[in-house]
mmCIF file of C-alpha atoms in Angstrom:
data_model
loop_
_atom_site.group_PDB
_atom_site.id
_atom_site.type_symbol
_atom_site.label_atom_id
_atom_site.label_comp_id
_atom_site.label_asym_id
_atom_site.label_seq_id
_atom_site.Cartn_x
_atom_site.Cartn_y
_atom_site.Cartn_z
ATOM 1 C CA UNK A 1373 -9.809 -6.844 8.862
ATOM 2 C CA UNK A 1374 -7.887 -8.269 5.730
ATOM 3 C CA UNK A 1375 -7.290 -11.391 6.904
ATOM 4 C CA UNK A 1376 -3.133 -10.895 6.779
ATOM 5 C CA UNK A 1377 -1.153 -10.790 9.571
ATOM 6 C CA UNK A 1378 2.318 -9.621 10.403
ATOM 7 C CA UNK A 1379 4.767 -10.317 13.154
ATOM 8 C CA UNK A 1380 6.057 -9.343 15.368
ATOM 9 C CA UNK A 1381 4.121 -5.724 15.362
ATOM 10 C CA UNK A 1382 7.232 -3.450 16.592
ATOM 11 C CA UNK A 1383 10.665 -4.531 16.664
ATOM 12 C CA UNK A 1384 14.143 -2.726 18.113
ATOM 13 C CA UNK A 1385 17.541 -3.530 16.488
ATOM 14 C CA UNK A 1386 21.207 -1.993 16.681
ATOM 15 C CA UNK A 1387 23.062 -2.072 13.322
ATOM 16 C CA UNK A 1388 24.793 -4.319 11.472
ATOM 17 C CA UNK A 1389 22.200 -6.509 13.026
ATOM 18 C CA UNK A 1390 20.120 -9.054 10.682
ATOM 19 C CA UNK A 1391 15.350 -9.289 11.041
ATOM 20 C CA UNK A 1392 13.086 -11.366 10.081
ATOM 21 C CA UNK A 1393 9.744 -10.369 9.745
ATOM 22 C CA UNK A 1394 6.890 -12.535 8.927
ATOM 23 C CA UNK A 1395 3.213 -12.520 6.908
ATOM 24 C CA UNK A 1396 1.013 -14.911 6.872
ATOM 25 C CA UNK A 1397 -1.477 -13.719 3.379
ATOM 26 C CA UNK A 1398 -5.379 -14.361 3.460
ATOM 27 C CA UNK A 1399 -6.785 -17.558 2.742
ATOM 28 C CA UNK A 1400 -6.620 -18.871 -1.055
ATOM 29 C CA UNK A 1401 -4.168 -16.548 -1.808
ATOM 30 C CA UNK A 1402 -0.391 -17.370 -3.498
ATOM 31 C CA UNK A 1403 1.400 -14.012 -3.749
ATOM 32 C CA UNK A 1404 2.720 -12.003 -1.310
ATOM 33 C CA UNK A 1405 4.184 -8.560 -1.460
ATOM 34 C CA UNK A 1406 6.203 -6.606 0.463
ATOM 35 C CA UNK A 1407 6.500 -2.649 1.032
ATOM 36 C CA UNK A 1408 8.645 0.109 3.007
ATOM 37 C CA UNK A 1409 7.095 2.827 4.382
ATOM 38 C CA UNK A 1410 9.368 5.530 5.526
ATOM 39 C CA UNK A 1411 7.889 7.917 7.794
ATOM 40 C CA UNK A 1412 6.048 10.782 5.750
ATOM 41 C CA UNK A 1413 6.229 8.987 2.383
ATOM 42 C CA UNK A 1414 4.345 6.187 0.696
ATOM 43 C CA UNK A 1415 4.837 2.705 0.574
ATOM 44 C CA UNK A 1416 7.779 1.934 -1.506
ATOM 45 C CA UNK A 1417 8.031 -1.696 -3.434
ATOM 46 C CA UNK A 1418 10.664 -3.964 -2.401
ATOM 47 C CA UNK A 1419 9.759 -7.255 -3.982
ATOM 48 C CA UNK A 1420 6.752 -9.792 -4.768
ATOM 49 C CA UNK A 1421 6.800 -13.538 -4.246
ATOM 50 C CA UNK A 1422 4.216 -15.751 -6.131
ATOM 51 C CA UNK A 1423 3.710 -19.500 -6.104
ATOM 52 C CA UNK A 1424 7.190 -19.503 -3.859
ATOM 53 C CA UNK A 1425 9.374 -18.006 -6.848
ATOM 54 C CA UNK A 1426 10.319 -13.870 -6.686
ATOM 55 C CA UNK A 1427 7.830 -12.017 -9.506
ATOM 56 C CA UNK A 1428 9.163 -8.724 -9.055
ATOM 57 C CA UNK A 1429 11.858 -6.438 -7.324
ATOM 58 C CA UNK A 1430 11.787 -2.764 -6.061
ATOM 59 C CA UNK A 1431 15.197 -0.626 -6.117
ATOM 60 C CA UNK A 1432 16.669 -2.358 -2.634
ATOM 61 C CA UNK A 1433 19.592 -3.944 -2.068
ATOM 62 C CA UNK A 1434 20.585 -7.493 -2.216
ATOM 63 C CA UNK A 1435 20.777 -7.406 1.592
ATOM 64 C CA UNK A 1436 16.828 -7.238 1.762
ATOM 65 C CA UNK A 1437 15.929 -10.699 0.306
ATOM 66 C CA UNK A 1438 12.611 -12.812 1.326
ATOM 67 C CA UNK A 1439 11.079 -16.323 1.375
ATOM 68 C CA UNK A 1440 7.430 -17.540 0.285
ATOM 69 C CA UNK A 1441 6.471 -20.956 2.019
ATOM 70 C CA UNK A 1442 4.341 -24.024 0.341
ATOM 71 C CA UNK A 1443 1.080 -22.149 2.927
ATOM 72 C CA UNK A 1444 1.846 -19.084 0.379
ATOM 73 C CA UNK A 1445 3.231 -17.766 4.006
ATOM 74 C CA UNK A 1446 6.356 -14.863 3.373
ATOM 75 C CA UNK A 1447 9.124 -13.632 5.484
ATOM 76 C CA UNK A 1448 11.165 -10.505 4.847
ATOM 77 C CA UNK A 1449 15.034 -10.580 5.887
ATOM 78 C CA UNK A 1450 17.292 -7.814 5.914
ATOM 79 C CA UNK A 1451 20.910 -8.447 6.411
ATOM 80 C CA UNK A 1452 23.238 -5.768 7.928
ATOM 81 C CA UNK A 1453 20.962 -2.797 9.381
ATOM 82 C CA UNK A 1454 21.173 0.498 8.780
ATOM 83 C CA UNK A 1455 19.719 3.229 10.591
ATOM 84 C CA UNK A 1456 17.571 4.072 7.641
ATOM 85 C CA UNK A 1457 15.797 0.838 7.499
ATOM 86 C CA UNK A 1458 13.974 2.139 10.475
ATOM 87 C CA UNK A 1459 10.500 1.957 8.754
ATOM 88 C CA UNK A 1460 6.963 0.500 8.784
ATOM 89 C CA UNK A 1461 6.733 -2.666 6.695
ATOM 90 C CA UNK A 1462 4.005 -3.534 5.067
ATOM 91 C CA UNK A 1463 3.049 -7.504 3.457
ATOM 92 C CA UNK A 1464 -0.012 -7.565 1.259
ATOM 93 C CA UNK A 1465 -1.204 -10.939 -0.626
ATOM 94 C CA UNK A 1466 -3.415 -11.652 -3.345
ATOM 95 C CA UNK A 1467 -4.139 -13.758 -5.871
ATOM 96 C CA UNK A 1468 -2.293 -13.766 -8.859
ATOM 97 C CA UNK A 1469 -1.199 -10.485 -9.537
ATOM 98 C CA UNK A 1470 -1.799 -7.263 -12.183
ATOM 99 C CA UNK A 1471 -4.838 -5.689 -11.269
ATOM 100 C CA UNK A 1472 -5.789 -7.840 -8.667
ATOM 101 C CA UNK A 1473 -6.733 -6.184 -5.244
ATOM 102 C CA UNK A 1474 -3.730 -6.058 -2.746
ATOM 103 C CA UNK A 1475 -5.092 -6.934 1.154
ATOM 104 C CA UNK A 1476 -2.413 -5.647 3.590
ATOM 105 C CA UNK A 1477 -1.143 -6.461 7.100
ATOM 106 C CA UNK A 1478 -1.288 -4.048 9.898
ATOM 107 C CA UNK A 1479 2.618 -3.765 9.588
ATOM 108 C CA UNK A 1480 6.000 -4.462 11.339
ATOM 109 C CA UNK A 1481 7.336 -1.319 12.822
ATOM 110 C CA UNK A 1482 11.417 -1.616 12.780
ATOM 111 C CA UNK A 1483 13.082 0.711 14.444
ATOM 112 C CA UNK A 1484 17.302 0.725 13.942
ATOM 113 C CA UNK A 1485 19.680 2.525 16.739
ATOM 114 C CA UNK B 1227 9.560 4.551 -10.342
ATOM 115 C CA UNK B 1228 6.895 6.154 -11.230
ATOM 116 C CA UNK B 1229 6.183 9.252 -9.982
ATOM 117 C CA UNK B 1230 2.912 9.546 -8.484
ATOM 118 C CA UNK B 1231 1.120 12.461 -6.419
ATOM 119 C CA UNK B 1232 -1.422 13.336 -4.082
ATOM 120 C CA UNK B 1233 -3.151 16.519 -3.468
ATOM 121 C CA UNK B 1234 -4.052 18.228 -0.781
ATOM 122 C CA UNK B 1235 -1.322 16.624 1.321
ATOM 123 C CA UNK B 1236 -3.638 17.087 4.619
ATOM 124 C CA UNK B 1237 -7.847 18.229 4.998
ATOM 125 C CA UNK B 1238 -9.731 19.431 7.471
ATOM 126 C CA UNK B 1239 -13.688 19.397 6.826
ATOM 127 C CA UNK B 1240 -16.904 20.000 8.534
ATOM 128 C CA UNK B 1241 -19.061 16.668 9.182
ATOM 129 C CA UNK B 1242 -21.575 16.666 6.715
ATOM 130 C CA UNK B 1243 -19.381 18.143 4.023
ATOM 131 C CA UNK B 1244 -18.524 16.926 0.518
ATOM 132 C CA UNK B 1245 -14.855 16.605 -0.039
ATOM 133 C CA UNK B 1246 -12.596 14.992 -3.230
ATOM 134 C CA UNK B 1247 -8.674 14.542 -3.394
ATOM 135 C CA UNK B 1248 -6.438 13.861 -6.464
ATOM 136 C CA UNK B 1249 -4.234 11.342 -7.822
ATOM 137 C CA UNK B 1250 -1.826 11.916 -10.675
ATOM 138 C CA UNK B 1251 0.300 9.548 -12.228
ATOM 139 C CA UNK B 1252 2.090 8.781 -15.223
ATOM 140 C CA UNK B 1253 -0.537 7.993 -18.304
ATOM 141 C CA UNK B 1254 2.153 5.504 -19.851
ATOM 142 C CA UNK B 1255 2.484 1.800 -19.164
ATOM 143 C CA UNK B 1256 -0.744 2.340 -16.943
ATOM 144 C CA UNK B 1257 -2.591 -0.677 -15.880
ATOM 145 C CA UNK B 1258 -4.831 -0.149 -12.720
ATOM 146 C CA UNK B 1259 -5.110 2.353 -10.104
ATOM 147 C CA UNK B 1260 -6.237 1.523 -6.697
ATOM 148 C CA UNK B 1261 -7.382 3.481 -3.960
ATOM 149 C CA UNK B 1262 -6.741 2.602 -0.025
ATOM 150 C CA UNK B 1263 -8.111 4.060 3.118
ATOM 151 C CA UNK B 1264 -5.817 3.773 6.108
ATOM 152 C CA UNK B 1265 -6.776 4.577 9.636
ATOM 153 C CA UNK B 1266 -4.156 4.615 12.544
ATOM 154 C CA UNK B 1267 -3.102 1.434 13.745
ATOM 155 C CA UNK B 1268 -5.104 -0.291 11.594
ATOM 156 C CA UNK B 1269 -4.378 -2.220 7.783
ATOM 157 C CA UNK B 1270 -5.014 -0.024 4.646
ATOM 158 C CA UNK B 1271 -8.183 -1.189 3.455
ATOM 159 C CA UNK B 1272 -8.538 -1.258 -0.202
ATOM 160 C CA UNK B 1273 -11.531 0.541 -1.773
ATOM 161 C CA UNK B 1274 -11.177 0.762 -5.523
ATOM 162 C CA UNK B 1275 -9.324 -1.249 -8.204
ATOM 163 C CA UNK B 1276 -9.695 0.658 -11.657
ATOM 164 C CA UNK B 1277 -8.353 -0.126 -14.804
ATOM 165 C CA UNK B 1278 -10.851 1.466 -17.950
ATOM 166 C CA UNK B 1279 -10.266 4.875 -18.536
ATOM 167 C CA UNK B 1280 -13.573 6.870 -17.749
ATOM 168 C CA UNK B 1281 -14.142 3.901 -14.851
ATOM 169 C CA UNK B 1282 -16.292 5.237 -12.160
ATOM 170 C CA UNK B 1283 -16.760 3.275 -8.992
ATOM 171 C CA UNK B 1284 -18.398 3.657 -5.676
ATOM 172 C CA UNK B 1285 -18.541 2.125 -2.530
ATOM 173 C CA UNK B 1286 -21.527 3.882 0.060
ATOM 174 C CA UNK B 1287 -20.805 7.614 0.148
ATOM 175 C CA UNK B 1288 -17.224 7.114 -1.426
ATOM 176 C CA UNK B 1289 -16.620 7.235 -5.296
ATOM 177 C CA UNK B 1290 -13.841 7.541 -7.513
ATOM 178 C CA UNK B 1291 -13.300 8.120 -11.318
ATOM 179 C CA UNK B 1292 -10.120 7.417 -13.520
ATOM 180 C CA UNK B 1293 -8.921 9.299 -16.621
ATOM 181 C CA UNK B 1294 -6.460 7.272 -17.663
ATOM 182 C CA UNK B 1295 -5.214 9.618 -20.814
ATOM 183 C CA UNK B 1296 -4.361 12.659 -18.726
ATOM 184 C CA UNK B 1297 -3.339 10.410 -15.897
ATOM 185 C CA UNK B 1298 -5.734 11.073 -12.978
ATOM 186 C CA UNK B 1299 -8.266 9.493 -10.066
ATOM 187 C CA UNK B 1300 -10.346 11.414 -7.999
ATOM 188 C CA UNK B 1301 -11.367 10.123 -4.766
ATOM 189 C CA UNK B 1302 -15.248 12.416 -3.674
ATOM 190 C CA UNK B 1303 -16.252 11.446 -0.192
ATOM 191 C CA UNK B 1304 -20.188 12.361 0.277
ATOM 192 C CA UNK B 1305 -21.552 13.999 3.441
ATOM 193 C CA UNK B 1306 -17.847 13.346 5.287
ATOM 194 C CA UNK B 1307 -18.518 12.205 8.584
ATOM 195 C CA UNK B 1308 -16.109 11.057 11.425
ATOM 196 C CA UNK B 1309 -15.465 7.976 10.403
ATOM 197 C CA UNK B 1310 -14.119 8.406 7.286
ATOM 198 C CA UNK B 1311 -10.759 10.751 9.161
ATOM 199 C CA UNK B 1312 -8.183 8.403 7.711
ATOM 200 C CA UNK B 1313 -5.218 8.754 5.418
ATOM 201 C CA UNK B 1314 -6.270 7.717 1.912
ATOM 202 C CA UNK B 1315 -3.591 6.232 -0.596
ATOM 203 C CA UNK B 1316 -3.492 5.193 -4.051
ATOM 204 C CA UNK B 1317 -0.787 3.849 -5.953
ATOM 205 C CA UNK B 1318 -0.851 3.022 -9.801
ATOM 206 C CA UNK B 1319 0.493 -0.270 -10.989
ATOM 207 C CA UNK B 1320 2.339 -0.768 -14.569
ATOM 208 C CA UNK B 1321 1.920 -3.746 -16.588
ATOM 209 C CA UNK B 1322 4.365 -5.076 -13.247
ATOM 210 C CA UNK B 1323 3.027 -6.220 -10.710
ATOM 211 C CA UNK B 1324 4.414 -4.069 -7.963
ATOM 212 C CA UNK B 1325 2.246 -0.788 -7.053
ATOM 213 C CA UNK B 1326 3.474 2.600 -7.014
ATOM 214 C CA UNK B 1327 2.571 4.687 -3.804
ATOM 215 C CA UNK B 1328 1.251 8.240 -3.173
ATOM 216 C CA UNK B 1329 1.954 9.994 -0.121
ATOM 217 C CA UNK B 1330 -1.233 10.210 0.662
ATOM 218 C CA UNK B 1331 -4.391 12.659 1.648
ATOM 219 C CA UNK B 1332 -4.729 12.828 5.434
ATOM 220 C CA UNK B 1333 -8.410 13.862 5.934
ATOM 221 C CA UNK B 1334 -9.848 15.194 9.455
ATOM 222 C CA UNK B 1335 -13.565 15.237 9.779
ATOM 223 C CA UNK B 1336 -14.587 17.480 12.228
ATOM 224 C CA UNK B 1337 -17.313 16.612 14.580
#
């Protein structure tokens, strides 16, 4: 295992209804990033955190914003659900960032009704 | 986004059998290509960071080799065997830092 974890692992909301979802990246590393996956397509990008400050942001909406902690820890909020933010979402840390080797989480699976 | 692609989309083989999938992606703004192999329920595991074109790396009976001018990886799996039925990913990564997905070979290794 990678070392990341994510919780909680599965997750039921209605919508219009705000999440949190937390990772907590590998030891010695300060950048966290954070991915969609929508079921039958890859993870998609939504935004990378390093040394607390954002580094990066996918094509989401303002309602998704996130959080990186002093520990290099990261949660992922997303403000007013929609059914098509039912996904698997995926944290992956590292340190520093081009090139270096992303180490994922086993995932938060959301599911919106 | 860049637009990257994976082919075949799904794989049955034989155990003991070679196998190799592709990767495409766009040859501009490249930076690295990496290579992940997910099993169900579990984390992707990351398997390959390349960045040189004509980069070949391996890792036991899994190698991989990056042409970076015509804009493609290929992932060869050696003597397939059980284990290695997972769905394998890679995503190219700009001068950014964010990775860009594919959707992924789903290989079955058939006892």
């Amino acid at each position: 295992e990678t070392g990341v974890t994510q919780s909680p692992t599965h997750l039921i909301k209605t919508r219009g209804q705000q999440v949190t979802l937390r990772c907590s990246s590998q030891s010695g590393h300060n950048t966290v990033s954070w991915y969609q996956q929508a079921l039958g397509q890859g993870p998609q990008f939504i935004f990378q955190y390093y040394r607390e400050e954002e580094n990066g942001r996918g094509n989401f909406p303002p309602r998704f914003s996130g959080l990186q902690f002093p520990n290099y820890s990261s949660e992922l909020n997303v403000n007013a659900l929609e059914l098509d933010d039912s996904a698997l979402y995926l944290c992956a840390s590292s340190f520093g960032g081009s090139g270096e080797t992303q180490y994922f989480g086993p995932g938060t699976r959301l599911l919106v009704l | 986004i860049l637009n990257v692609e994976q082919s075949p989309q799904s794989l049955h083989v034989q155990e003991g059998d070679s196998t190799n999938f592709t990767c495409s992606f766009p040859s501009s703004n490249f930076y690295a290509l990496h290579w992940y192999r997910w099993e169900t329920a579990k984390s992707p595991e990351a398997l390959f960071v390349m960045t040189l074109n004509g980069d070949e790396k391996k890792k036991g009976r899994i190698s991989a080799t990056l042409n970076t001018k015509e804009g493609y990886s290929y992932l060869y799996i050696k003597g397939s065997q059980p284990e290695d039925s997972a769905t394998y990913l890679c995503a190219s990564q700009t001068g950014a830092n964010n990775l860009f997905f594919g959707t992924g070979t789903r290989l079955t290794v058939i006892p």
